[in-house]
Short mmCIF file of C-alpha atoms in Angstrom, two decimals:
data_model
loop_
_atom_site.label_atom_id
_atom_site.label_comp_id
_atom_site.label_asym_id
_atom_site.label_seq_id
_atom_site.Cartn_x
_atom_site.Cartn_y
_atom_site.Cartn_z
CA MET H 89 16.56 27.12 -28.50
CA ASP H 90 17.83 23.75 -29.05
CA THR H 91 22.04 23.45 -30.09
CA ILE H 92 22.14 23.09 -33.43
CA ALA H 93 25.58 20.98 -35.18
CA ALA H 94 26.77 19.87 -39.02
CA ILE H 95 28.81 19.80 -41.06
CA ALA H 96 29.04 23.17 -43.52
CA ALA H 97 32.17 22.16 -45.84
CA GLY H 98 33.50 18.90 -46.91
CA GLY H 99 31.66 16.14 -45.79
CA ASN H 100 30.92 14.46 -49.59
CA ALA H 101 34.03 13.68 -50.19
CA PRO H 102 38.25 13.78 -49.45
CA SER H 103 38.87 17.72 -48.98
CA ALA H 104 41.74 18.79 -47.27
CA ILE H 105 39.64 21.13 -44.50
CA GLY H 106 36.93 20.18 -43.53
CA VAL H 107 34.14 22.10 -40.43
CA VAL H 108 32.14 21.07 -38.53
CA ARG H 109 29.34 24.10 -37.38
CA VAL H 110 27.82 23.73 -33.48
CA SER H 111 25.62 27.41 -32.06
CA GLY H 112 23.09 27.31 -29.77
CA PRO H 113 22.97 27.79 -25.41
CA ASP H 114 24.70 24.59 -24.88
CA CYS H 115 27.54 24.27 -27.51
CA PHE H 116 30.86 25.71 -25.76
CA ARG H 117 30.16 22.58 -23.22
CA VAL H 118 29.31 19.77 -24.90
CA CYS H 119 32.53 21.93 -27.77
CA GLY H 120 34.70 21.61 -24.45
CA GLN H 121 33.78 17.45 -23.91
CA ILE H 122 35.24 16.59 -27.40
CA PHE H 123 38.05 19.14 -27.75
CA ARG H 124 41.17 19.07 -25.37
CA ALA H 125 43.50 22.30 -25.66
CA SER H 126 45.51 24.62 -22.82
CA ARG H 127 43.20 25.85 -21.43
CA PRO H 128 39.20 24.56 -21.80
CA PHE H 129 37.44 25.69 -23.53
CA GLY H 130 35.03 28.37 -22.49
CA GLU H 131 38.10 30.24 -21.24
CA LEU H 132 39.70 30.62 -24.98
CA GLU H 133 40.02 33.74 -26.54
CA ALA H 134 37.27 33.63 -28.29
CA ARG H 135 37.01 35.58 -33.13
CA ARG H 136 40.59 33.34 -32.43
CA MET H 137 41.49 30.26 -34.11
CA VAL H 138 42.97 27.62 -31.16
CA LEU H 139 44.77 24.39 -32.19
CA GLY H 140 43.70 21.34 -29.96
CA GLU H 141 43.18 17.94 -30.20
CA ILE H 142 39.18 16.35 -31.32
CA LEU H 143 38.31 13.85 -29.54
CA ASP H 144 35.56 10.76 -30.39
CA ARG H 145 32.41 10.00 -28.34
CA GLU H 146 35.33 7.21 -26.85
CA GLY H 147 37.97 10.30 -25.29
CA ARG H 148 40.20 8.97 -27.64
CA VAL H 149 42.22 11.09 -29.32
CA LEU H 150 41.01 11.22 -33.16
CA ASP H 151 42.48 15.06 -35.33
CA ARG H 152 44.41 17.32 -34.63
CA GLY H 153 43.34 21.08 -35.19
CA LEU H 154 41.43 24.46 -34.77
CA ALA H 155 38.49 25.40 -33.08
CA VAL H 156 37.19 28.56 -32.41
CA ARG H 157 34.83 29.98 -30.03
CA PHE H 158 31.67 32.50 -30.99
CA PRO H 159 29.97 35.02 -27.51
CA GLY H 160 26.70 35.12 -28.32
CA PRO H 161 25.24 38.18 -29.31
CA ARG H 162 27.74 39.05 -31.98
CA SER H 163 28.87 36.08 -33.39
CA TYR H 164 26.77 35.01 -36.50
CA THR H 165 22.90 33.08 -35.06
CA GLY H 166 22.90 35.89 -32.35
CA GLU H 167 24.07 33.02 -29.72
CA ASP H 168 26.49 30.67 -28.53
CA SER H 169 28.66 29.56 -31.48
CA ALA H 170 32.27 27.31 -33.08
CA GLU H 171 33.71 26.04 -35.24
CA PHE H 172 35.82 22.51 -35.56
CA HIS H 173 38.70 23.08 -38.63
CA CYS H 174 39.74 19.50 -38.98
CA HIS H 175 40.78 17.00 -42.01
CA GLY H 176 38.65 16.96 -44.49
CA SER H 177 38.28 13.70 -44.49
CA PRO H 178 34.47 12.49 -44.57
CA VAL H 179 34.41 9.77 -41.92
CA VAL H 180 36.93 12.52 -38.98
CA LEU H 181 33.74 14.72 -40.23
CA ARG H 182 31.22 12.04 -38.81
CA GLU H 183 32.77 11.57 -36.31
CA VAL H 184 33.47 14.67 -34.77
CA LEU H 185 29.62 15.18 -35.05
CA ALA H 186 29.19 11.95 -33.30
CA ALA H 187 30.53 12.69 -30.53
CA LEU H 188 28.88 16.20 -30.51
CA PHE H 189 25.46 14.80 -30.39
CA ALA H 190 27.03 12.09 -28.16
CA ALA H 191 28.38 14.84 -25.36
CA GLY H 192 25.04 16.33 -26.09
CA ALA H 193 22.75 13.64 -24.63
CA ALA H 194 25.48 12.70 -21.88
CA GLY H 195 24.87 16.71 -20.34
CA GLY H 196 20.82 15.89 -20.54
CA ALA H 197 20.26 18.51 -23.50
CA PRO H 198 20.43 16.87 -26.32
CA VAL H 199 22.67 18.35 -29.78
CA ARG H 200 20.12 17.42 -33.10
CA GLN H 201 21.65 18.52 -35.47
CA ALA H 202 20.93 21.33 -37.65
CA GLY H 203 18.39 21.40 -40.92
CA PRO H 204 19.49 23.14 -44.09
CA GLY H 205 19.56 27.04 -43.80
CA GLU H 206 19.08 27.30 -39.33
CA PHE H 207 22.26 28.24 -38.79
CA THR H 208 22.02 31.83 -41.26
CA LYS H 209 17.60 31.37 -39.89
CA ARG H 210 19.16 31.99 -36.35
CA ALA H 211 20.44 34.65 -37.64
CA PHE H 212 16.92 36.77 -38.84
CA LEU H 213 15.26 34.99 -35.97
CA ASN H 214 17.85 36.73 -34.19
CA GLY H 215 18.31 40.03 -35.71
CA ARG H 216 21.53 39.03 -37.60
CA LEU H 217 20.03 39.62 -40.48
CA ASP H 218 17.70 41.08 -42.42
CA LEU H 219 15.92 39.45 -44.63
CA THR H 220 16.80 40.44 -47.60
CA GLN H 221 20.78 39.74 -45.71
CA ALA H 222 19.55 36.13 -45.26
CA GLU H 223 18.66 35.83 -49.00
CA ALA H 224 21.81 36.90 -50.15
CA VAL H 225 24.12 35.32 -47.57
CA ILE H 226 22.11 31.91 -50.96
CA ASP H 227 23.51 34.26 -53.03
CA LEU H 228 26.95 34.19 -52.66
CA ILE H 229 26.93 30.71 -52.23
CA ASP H 230 25.09 30.23 -56.19
CA ALA H 231 27.13 33.18 -57.28
CA GLU H 232 28.36 32.32 -61.09
CA THR H 233 29.77 35.19 -62.12
CA ALA H 234 32.60 37.64 -60.36
CA ALA H 235 29.40 40.64 -60.21
CA ALA H 236 26.74 38.67 -59.78
CA ALA H 237 28.71 37.69 -56.52
CA ARG H 238 29.95 41.36 -55.69
CA ASN H 239 26.16 42.09 -55.75
CA ALA H 240 25.33 39.55 -53.43
CA ALA H 241 28.60 40.36 -50.59
CA ALA H 242 27.46 44.27 -51.05
CA GLN H 243 23.85 43.51 -50.78
CA LEU H 244 24.74 41.50 -47.06
CA ASP H 245 25.99 44.55 -46.07
CA GLY H 246 23.11 45.11 -46.18
CA GLY H 247 22.76 47.66 -49.38
CA LEU H 248 19.90 47.14 -50.64
CA ARG H 249 18.59 47.89 -46.90
CA ARG H 250 20.24 50.45 -46.42
CA ARG H 251 18.05 52.18 -50.42
CA LEU H 252 15.02 50.80 -48.72
CA GLU H 253 14.91 52.32 -45.07
CA PRO H 254 14.31 56.11 -45.68
CA ILE H 255 10.63 55.40 -48.16
CA GLN H 256 10.14 53.08 -44.61
CA GLU H 257 10.92 56.82 -42.19
CA ALA H 258 9.34 58.57 -44.57
CA LEU H 259 5.86 56.62 -44.90
CA LEU H 260 6.62 55.54 -41.06
CA ASP H 261 6.84 59.52 -39.58
CA VAL H 262 3.47 60.39 -41.45
CA ALA H 263 1.70 57.47 -39.93
CA SER H 264 3.07 57.79 -35.94
CA ARG H 265 1.61 61.36 -36.19
CA PHE H 266 -1.26 61.49 -37.37
CA TYR H 267 -1.92 57.68 -34.28
CA ALA H 268 -0.08 60.51 -32.28
CA VAL H 269 -2.22 63.88 -32.48
CA VAL H 270 -5.49 60.62 -32.04
CA ASP H 271 -3.91 59.50 -29.83
CA TYR H 272 -2.72 62.16 -27.10
CA PRO H 273 -5.38 65.10 -28.68
CA ASP H 274 -4.14 68.29 -25.51
CA GLU H 275 -0.85 67.01 -27.03
CA ASP H 276 0.71 70.44 -29.17
CA ILE H 277 1.73 67.64 -32.02
CA GLY H 278 1.16 68.96 -35.54
CA ASP H 279 0.04 67.22 -38.00
CA ALA H 280 0.57 66.16 -41.38
CA GLY H 281 -0.91 68.65 -43.67
CA PRO H 282 -1.79 66.67 -47.17
CA GLU H 283 1.51 69.06 -49.09
CA GLU H 284 3.44 66.66 -46.47
CA ILE H 285 1.78 63.84 -46.80
CA ALA H 286 1.95 64.27 -50.53
CA ALA H 287 5.82 64.69 -50.78
CA ALA H 288 6.69 61.16 -48.77
CA LEU H 289 4.32 59.64 -51.08
CA ARG H 290 6.09 61.53 -54.46
CA GLY H 291 9.71 60.53 -52.35
CA ALA H 292 8.12 57.14 -52.32
CA GLU H 293 6.93 56.78 -55.17
CA GLU H 294 10.41 58.45 -57.38
CA ALA H 295 12.49 55.51 -55.16
CA LEU H 296 10.46 52.78 -55.28
CA THR H 297 10.35 52.91 -59.07
CA ALA H 298 13.70 53.10 -59.64
CA LEU H 299 14.65 50.70 -57.51
CA LEU H 300 11.70 48.23 -60.00
CA GLY H 301 13.88 49.88 -62.67
CA ALA H 302 16.71 47.73 -61.72
CA CYS H 303 15.16 44.37 -61.20
CA ARG H 304 15.82 42.86 -65.31
CA ARG H 305 19.78 43.90 -64.42
CA GLY H 306 20.00 42.02 -60.41
CA LYS H 307 18.41 38.88 -62.34
CA VAL H 308 20.46 39.31 -65.15
CA LEU H 309 23.64 38.70 -62.26
CA LYS H 310 21.15 36.20 -60.43
CA ARG H 311 19.85 33.96 -62.85
CA GLY H 312 21.52 34.52 -66.60
CA VAL H 313 19.87 34.67 -69.22
CA ARG H 314 17.75 31.96 -71.10
CA THR H 315 19.72 32.12 -75.25
CA ALA H 316 18.10 29.78 -77.66
CA ILE H 317 20.04 29.84 -80.50
CA VAL H 318 18.50 29.20 -83.77
CA GLY H 319 18.63 28.51 -87.40
CA LEU H 320 18.35 26.41 -90.40
CA PRO H 321 19.44 22.56 -90.33
CA ASN H 322 24.21 23.21 -90.90
CA ALA H 323 23.94 27.05 -90.05
CA GLY H 324 26.65 26.49 -87.16
CA LYS H 325 24.19 27.04 -83.73
CA SER H 326 26.19 23.96 -82.36
CA SER H 327 29.30 25.64 -83.58
CA LEU H 328 28.60 29.09 -82.01
CA LEU H 329 27.88 26.37 -79.17
CA ASN H 330 30.60 25.24 -78.14
CA ALA H 331 33.06 28.68 -79.08
CA LEU H 332 31.80 30.30 -77.09
CA ALA H 333 31.47 27.04 -73.87
CA GLY H 334 35.34 27.10 -75.11
CA TYR H 335 35.32 22.88 -74.97
CA ASP H 336 32.53 20.43 -77.86
CA ARG H 337 29.65 20.87 -76.06
CA ALA H 338 26.96 19.94 -79.48
CA ILE H 339 28.26 17.27 -81.72
CA VAL H 340 29.09 19.34 -85.31
CA THR H 341 28.64 17.76 -88.15
CA GLY H 342 27.76 18.83 -91.61
CA VAL H 343 25.26 16.74 -92.17
CA PRO H 344 22.19 19.13 -91.79
CA GLY H 345 19.88 18.15 -88.70
CA THR H 346 22.72 15.98 -86.53
CA THR H 347 21.22 18.14 -83.48
CA ARG H 348 17.34 16.49 -82.67
CA ASP H 349 17.17 17.83 -78.72
CA THR H 350 17.76 21.53 -77.28
CA VAL H 351 20.60 20.72 -76.26
CA GLU H 352 21.75 23.55 -72.97
CA GLU H 353 25.09 24.84 -71.68
CA SER H 354 26.29 28.35 -69.49
CA VAL H 355 29.14 30.54 -70.86
CA LEU H 356 29.73 33.83 -69.97
CA CYS H 357 29.60 36.27 -73.32
CA GLY H 358 30.70 40.35 -72.63
CA GLY H 359 30.77 39.41 -68.96
CA VAL H 360 26.92 38.69 -69.34
CA LEU H 361 25.68 35.40 -68.28
CA LEU H 362 23.86 33.00 -70.78
CA ARG H 363 22.23 29.95 -69.88
CA LEU H 364 22.05 29.30 -73.60
CA ILE H 365 19.88 26.02 -75.81
CA ASP H 366 21.47 24.80 -78.95
CA THR H 367 18.30 23.67 -81.25
CA ALA H 368 17.48 21.69 -84.28
CA GLY H 369 17.21 23.71 -86.63
CA LEU H 370 13.77 25.08 -87.25
CA ARG H 371 12.98 23.21 -90.85
CA GLU H 372 9.43 21.34 -92.05
CA THR H 373 10.50 17.65 -91.98
CA GLU H 374 8.27 14.42 -91.75
CA ASP H 375 11.68 13.00 -90.19
CA GLU H 376 9.18 12.13 -86.79
CA VAL H 377 12.43 12.49 -84.43
CA GLU H 378 13.05 15.37 -86.32
CA ARG H 379 9.90 16.89 -85.70
CA LEU H 380 9.68 16.52 -82.48
CA GLY H 381 13.31 18.09 -81.86
CA VAL H 382 11.58 21.52 -84.36
CA GLU H 383 9.06 21.73 -81.94
CA ARG H 384 11.01 21.19 -78.22
CA SER H 385 13.07 24.39 -80.92
CA ARG H 386 10.07 26.47 -81.52
CA ARG H 387 9.36 26.75 -77.16
CA ALA H 388 12.32 27.30 -76.43
CA MET H 389 12.15 30.25 -79.07
CA GLU H 390 8.80 31.07 -77.18
CA GLU H 391 10.82 30.92 -73.79
CA ALA H 392 13.79 32.79 -74.30
CA GLU H 393 14.54 37.15 -72.96
CA LEU H 394 18.00 36.18 -76.26
CA ILE H 395 18.11 35.62 -79.24
CA LEU H 396 21.20 34.30 -81.93
CA LEU H 397 19.68 33.44 -85.00
CA VAL H 398 22.67 31.82 -86.76
CA SER H 399 21.94 31.58 -90.58
CA ASP H 400 25.59 30.53 -92.64
CA ASP H 401 23.07 31.58 -95.69
CA GLN H 402 26.44 34.14 -96.77
CA VAL H 403 28.65 31.10 -97.16
CA ASP H 404 27.33 29.52 -101.58
CA MET H 405 23.95 31.80 -101.70
CA GLU H 406 23.04 31.79 -104.96
CA ASN H 407 22.97 27.90 -105.35
CA ARG H 408 20.36 27.77 -102.15
CA PRO H 409 17.49 26.15 -103.12
CA ARG H 410 13.50 27.31 -102.69
CA ALA H 411 12.56 25.72 -100.37
CA TYR H 412 15.61 27.14 -98.30
CA TRP H 413 15.05 30.58 -98.51
CA GLU H 414 10.96 29.80 -98.28
CA ASP H 415 12.27 28.65 -93.90
CA PHE H 416 14.26 31.44 -94.13
CA ARG H 417 11.80 33.67 -94.38
CA GLN H 418 9.83 31.71 -91.52
CA LEU H 419 12.43 32.12 -89.26
CA LEU H 420 12.47 35.38 -89.50
CA ALA H 421 9.29 36.42 -89.48
CA ALA H 422 8.97 33.68 -85.96
CA VAL H 423 12.11 34.80 -84.43
CA GLY H 424 11.32 38.80 -85.60
CA GLY H 425 7.77 38.57 -85.18
CA GLN H 426 8.47 38.14 -81.59
CA GLU H 427 9.05 41.23 -78.22
CA THR H 428 11.88 38.77 -77.48
CA PRO H 429 15.34 40.84 -78.89
CA TRP H 430 17.58 38.73 -81.40
CA ILE H 431 21.02 39.35 -83.01
CA PHE H 432 21.98 38.48 -86.06
CA ILE H 433 24.58 36.02 -87.08
CA ALA H 434 25.48 34.90 -90.02
CA SER H 435 28.77 32.29 -89.66
CA LYS H 436 30.88 30.44 -91.51
CA ARG H 437 33.23 34.00 -91.73
CA ASP H 438 35.97 32.01 -91.65
CA LEU H 439 34.72 30.85 -95.51
CA SER H 440 33.47 33.59 -96.76
CA GLY H 441 35.71 36.39 -95.57
CA LYS H 442 32.94 39.05 -95.10
CA THR H 443 32.12 41.21 -92.14
CA ALA H 444 28.67 42.78 -90.90
CA GLY H 445 28.98 45.12 -93.52
CA SER H 446 28.71 42.44 -96.29
CA ILE H 447 25.77 41.58 -94.06
CA GLY H 448 23.38 45.42 -94.35
CA ALA H 449 21.10 43.87 -96.87
CA TRP H 450 19.46 42.92 -94.14
CA GLY H 451 18.72 45.92 -92.65
CA GLY H 452 16.21 47.50 -95.15
CA GLU H 453 11.80 47.33 -94.93
CA ARG H 454 10.68 44.21 -93.83
CA PRO H 455 7.19 43.30 -91.58
CA TRP H 456 9.02 42.38 -88.48
CA ASN H 457 11.03 43.65 -85.59
CA GLY H 458 15.16 44.12 -86.90
CA PRO H 459 18.75 41.99 -83.94
CA ALA H 460 19.54 44.20 -82.34
CA ALA H 461 22.89 43.93 -84.02
CA TYR H 462 24.81 42.62 -87.15
CA VAL H 463 27.17 39.97 -86.42
CA SER H 464 29.41 38.50 -88.33
CA LEU H 465 31.52 35.63 -86.69
CA SER H 466 33.73 32.14 -87.34
CA SER H 467 33.18 29.72 -84.59
CA VAL H 468 36.36 27.90 -85.62
CA THR H 469 39.28 30.82 -85.63
CA GLY H 470 36.51 33.57 -82.41
CA GLU H 471 36.52 36.24 -85.64
CA GLY H 472 33.87 37.60 -84.47
CA MET H 473 33.87 37.21 -80.91
CA LYS H 474 34.09 40.13 -79.74
CA ASP H 475 31.32 41.66 -81.54
CA LEU H 476 29.04 38.86 -80.22
CA GLU H 477 29.87 40.12 -76.40
CA LYS H 478 30.09 43.51 -77.42
CA ALA H 479 27.14 43.18 -78.46
CA VAL H 480 25.51 41.32 -75.68
CA ALA H 481 26.50 43.41 -72.99
CA ALA H 482 24.95 46.05 -75.07
CA LEU H 483 21.50 44.73 -75.38
CA PHE H 484 22.40 44.56 -70.48
CA PRO H 485 24.59 46.71 -69.41
CA ALA H 486 25.93 46.35 -66.30
CA GLY H 487 24.63 49.66 -64.67
CA ASP H 488 26.56 51.41 -62.62
CA PRO H 489 28.59 50.14 -59.76
CA GLY H 490 27.27 52.20 -57.08
CA GLU H 491 24.49 49.58 -57.32
CA ALA H 492 25.37 47.15 -56.12
CA GLY H 493 23.88 45.03 -53.09
CA SER H 494 20.72 47.85 -54.27
CA LEU H 495 19.50 45.72 -56.78
CA LEU H 496 16.16 43.16 -56.73
CA THR H 497 17.61 39.74 -57.37
CA ASP H 498 14.46 37.38 -57.54
CA GLN H 499 10.55 37.69 -57.64
CA ARG H 500 9.11 37.80 -54.25
CA GLN H 501 11.82 40.38 -53.23
CA GLU H 502 9.79 41.74 -56.96
CA ASP H 503 6.33 40.82 -55.81
CA ALA H 504 6.85 42.39 -52.64
CA ALA H 505 8.72 46.30 -53.66
CA ARG H 506 5.76 46.59 -56.34
CA ARG H 507 2.93 46.07 -54.22
CA ALA H 508 4.17 48.35 -52.02
CA LEU H 509 4.14 50.67 -55.44
CA ASP H 510 0.83 49.81 -55.32
CA ALA H 511 -0.73 51.59 -52.70
CA VAL H 512 2.09 54.31 -52.48
CA ARG H 513 -0.08 55.29 -56.12
CA ARG H 514 -3.30 55.01 -54.61
CA GLY H 515 -2.81 56.85 -51.54
CA ARG H 516 -1.33 59.71 -54.11
CA ALA H 517 -4.27 59.37 -56.78
CA ALA H 518 -6.25 59.23 -53.56
CA LEU H 519 -4.61 62.12 -51.81
CA GLU H 520 -5.42 64.94 -55.51
CA GLY H 521 -9.24 63.51 -55.54
CA GLY H 522 -10.08 65.62 -52.29
CA LEU H 523 -9.81 62.60 -50.09
CA THR H 524 -8.96 63.64 -45.86
CA PRO H 525 -5.63 62.02 -44.89
CA ASP H 526 -7.28 59.74 -42.50
CA ALA H 527 -8.35 57.99 -46.10
CA VAL H 528 -4.38 57.49 -47.12
CA LEU H 529 -3.26 56.66 -44.49
CA THR H 530 -4.76 53.85 -45.87
CA ASP H 531 -2.72 52.68 -48.01
CA ALA H 532 0.90 53.92 -46.62
CA GLU H 533 -0.07 51.56 -44.12
CA GLU H 534 -0.11 48.93 -46.94
CA ALA H 535 3.36 50.02 -48.87
CA LEU H 536 5.11 49.76 -45.18
CA ASP H 537 3.78 46.24 -45.07
CA ALA H 538 4.71 44.56 -47.43
CA LEU H 539 8.24 46.91 -47.80
CA GLY H 540 8.67 45.01 -44.62
CA GLU H 541 7.92 41.71 -45.93
CA LEU H 542 10.37 42.40 -48.45
CA THR H 543 12.99 43.18 -45.77
CA GLY H 544 12.01 41.16 -42.61
CA ARG H 545 9.87 42.83 -40.66
CA THR H 546 6.92 41.63 -41.16
CA ALA H 547 7.48 38.17 -43.63
CA LYS H 548 4.84 35.40 -43.06
CA GLU H 549 6.13 32.57 -40.77
CA GLU H 550 5.67 31.02 -44.26
CA ILE H 551 7.75 32.94 -46.12
CA VAL H 552 10.81 32.60 -44.02
CA GLU H 553 10.44 28.58 -44.53
CA ARG H 554 10.44 29.26 -48.01
CA ILE H 555 13.43 31.20 -48.47
CA PHE H 556 15.44 28.83 -45.92
CA SER H 557 14.19 25.84 -47.74
CA ARG H 558 16.41 27.19 -50.43
CA PHE H 559 19.75 26.75 -48.04
CA CYS H 560 21.47 24.11 -48.00
CA VAL H 561 23.03 22.05 -44.29
CA GLY H 562 25.79 23.63 -42.36
CA LYS H 563 24.84 26.92 -43.73
#
């Protein structure tokens, strides 16, 4: 296997510290060519930082920095690895990398640039990480909330693997005993009877059902909730977006129809990451530009996982024209006619002085799904914002802290777990239908293949390549 090197931290802009990472069979030799300390590089104490001089391609001192040696297999990649921690000038980092390439060429064992995720891919191929742990690395790098970071860190520690292992072991026990009896009929090997097989399948079904049941929480942790802010023109949608974002993300004026296109921003609300989409006011209009904005708003609403319907109808209600109420009823029917959960937000509380209790009349009989919560707030003073946070947190609960690390966080993982569950259920149905255990074995093996794909035991090469293509260079 080649020796690889890459800038792992810094390189794009000046920083205090930069890191260059090296891994492979010729790692210590090439590192010894560019690092000068009190002892030869190969004799430096493992996993301990050592101060020394970092040399360029011509053997001249380029920087004074730290080097650390990680002998394999007790390294991140499972092979000999090293890191250089130097000053974070992009020029210095590029020169360190160039010196490593030159040292490799001089010794007849080339050092090449590492590809995206290649260090972590080697860790997977060398058995240092399973596929769920490798995916947790990129989840940890991309985490946008503390909860997402904690879940990724726990998954990197093997949380999801530990939850899957009992399922795999139970199914493997059934399959292996069946084959042992077939291959060694003269041996005194107890066959797995229908009751034992049924128990193993039932346990696997319960565990996989629970795992998939928490999948929504895992996805929310990782990518947040796509949230559309909808309402009639000048209802206070952009003001709400700005209040949640903490700065003036959208233009706010007293003129209806200011927002002509969707505006997006990610915010934390009630501990939940919301991917907010501020939409154009939903109404019938002859203005071509505004009409296009309204069409985009409707699409955003249809694709949302949460809708915040903003209304200022509590302000000067008696003077609203008939057209306003017709537009508003259509909006209510459109929002309530979907399966998507929604929250009714009465805005401009600072102008009306009304609270959530004042809008309870909206909870009467209606031909559409009611909101999950009513919230009265002011985007100007902040009154009622805590109520909105509580409503969002109630819709997307954090779950048991003990689940951290054992949540499925992407579609690939969910698909594999669902295929495993489907196979287990087919096996149970076949067994209960009177089929012999050998017929059920096919379904058990299909479930094992799907679980193996999840952890990487049986993952196809194209799946592995697709996963690691998401990584940055140097990780």
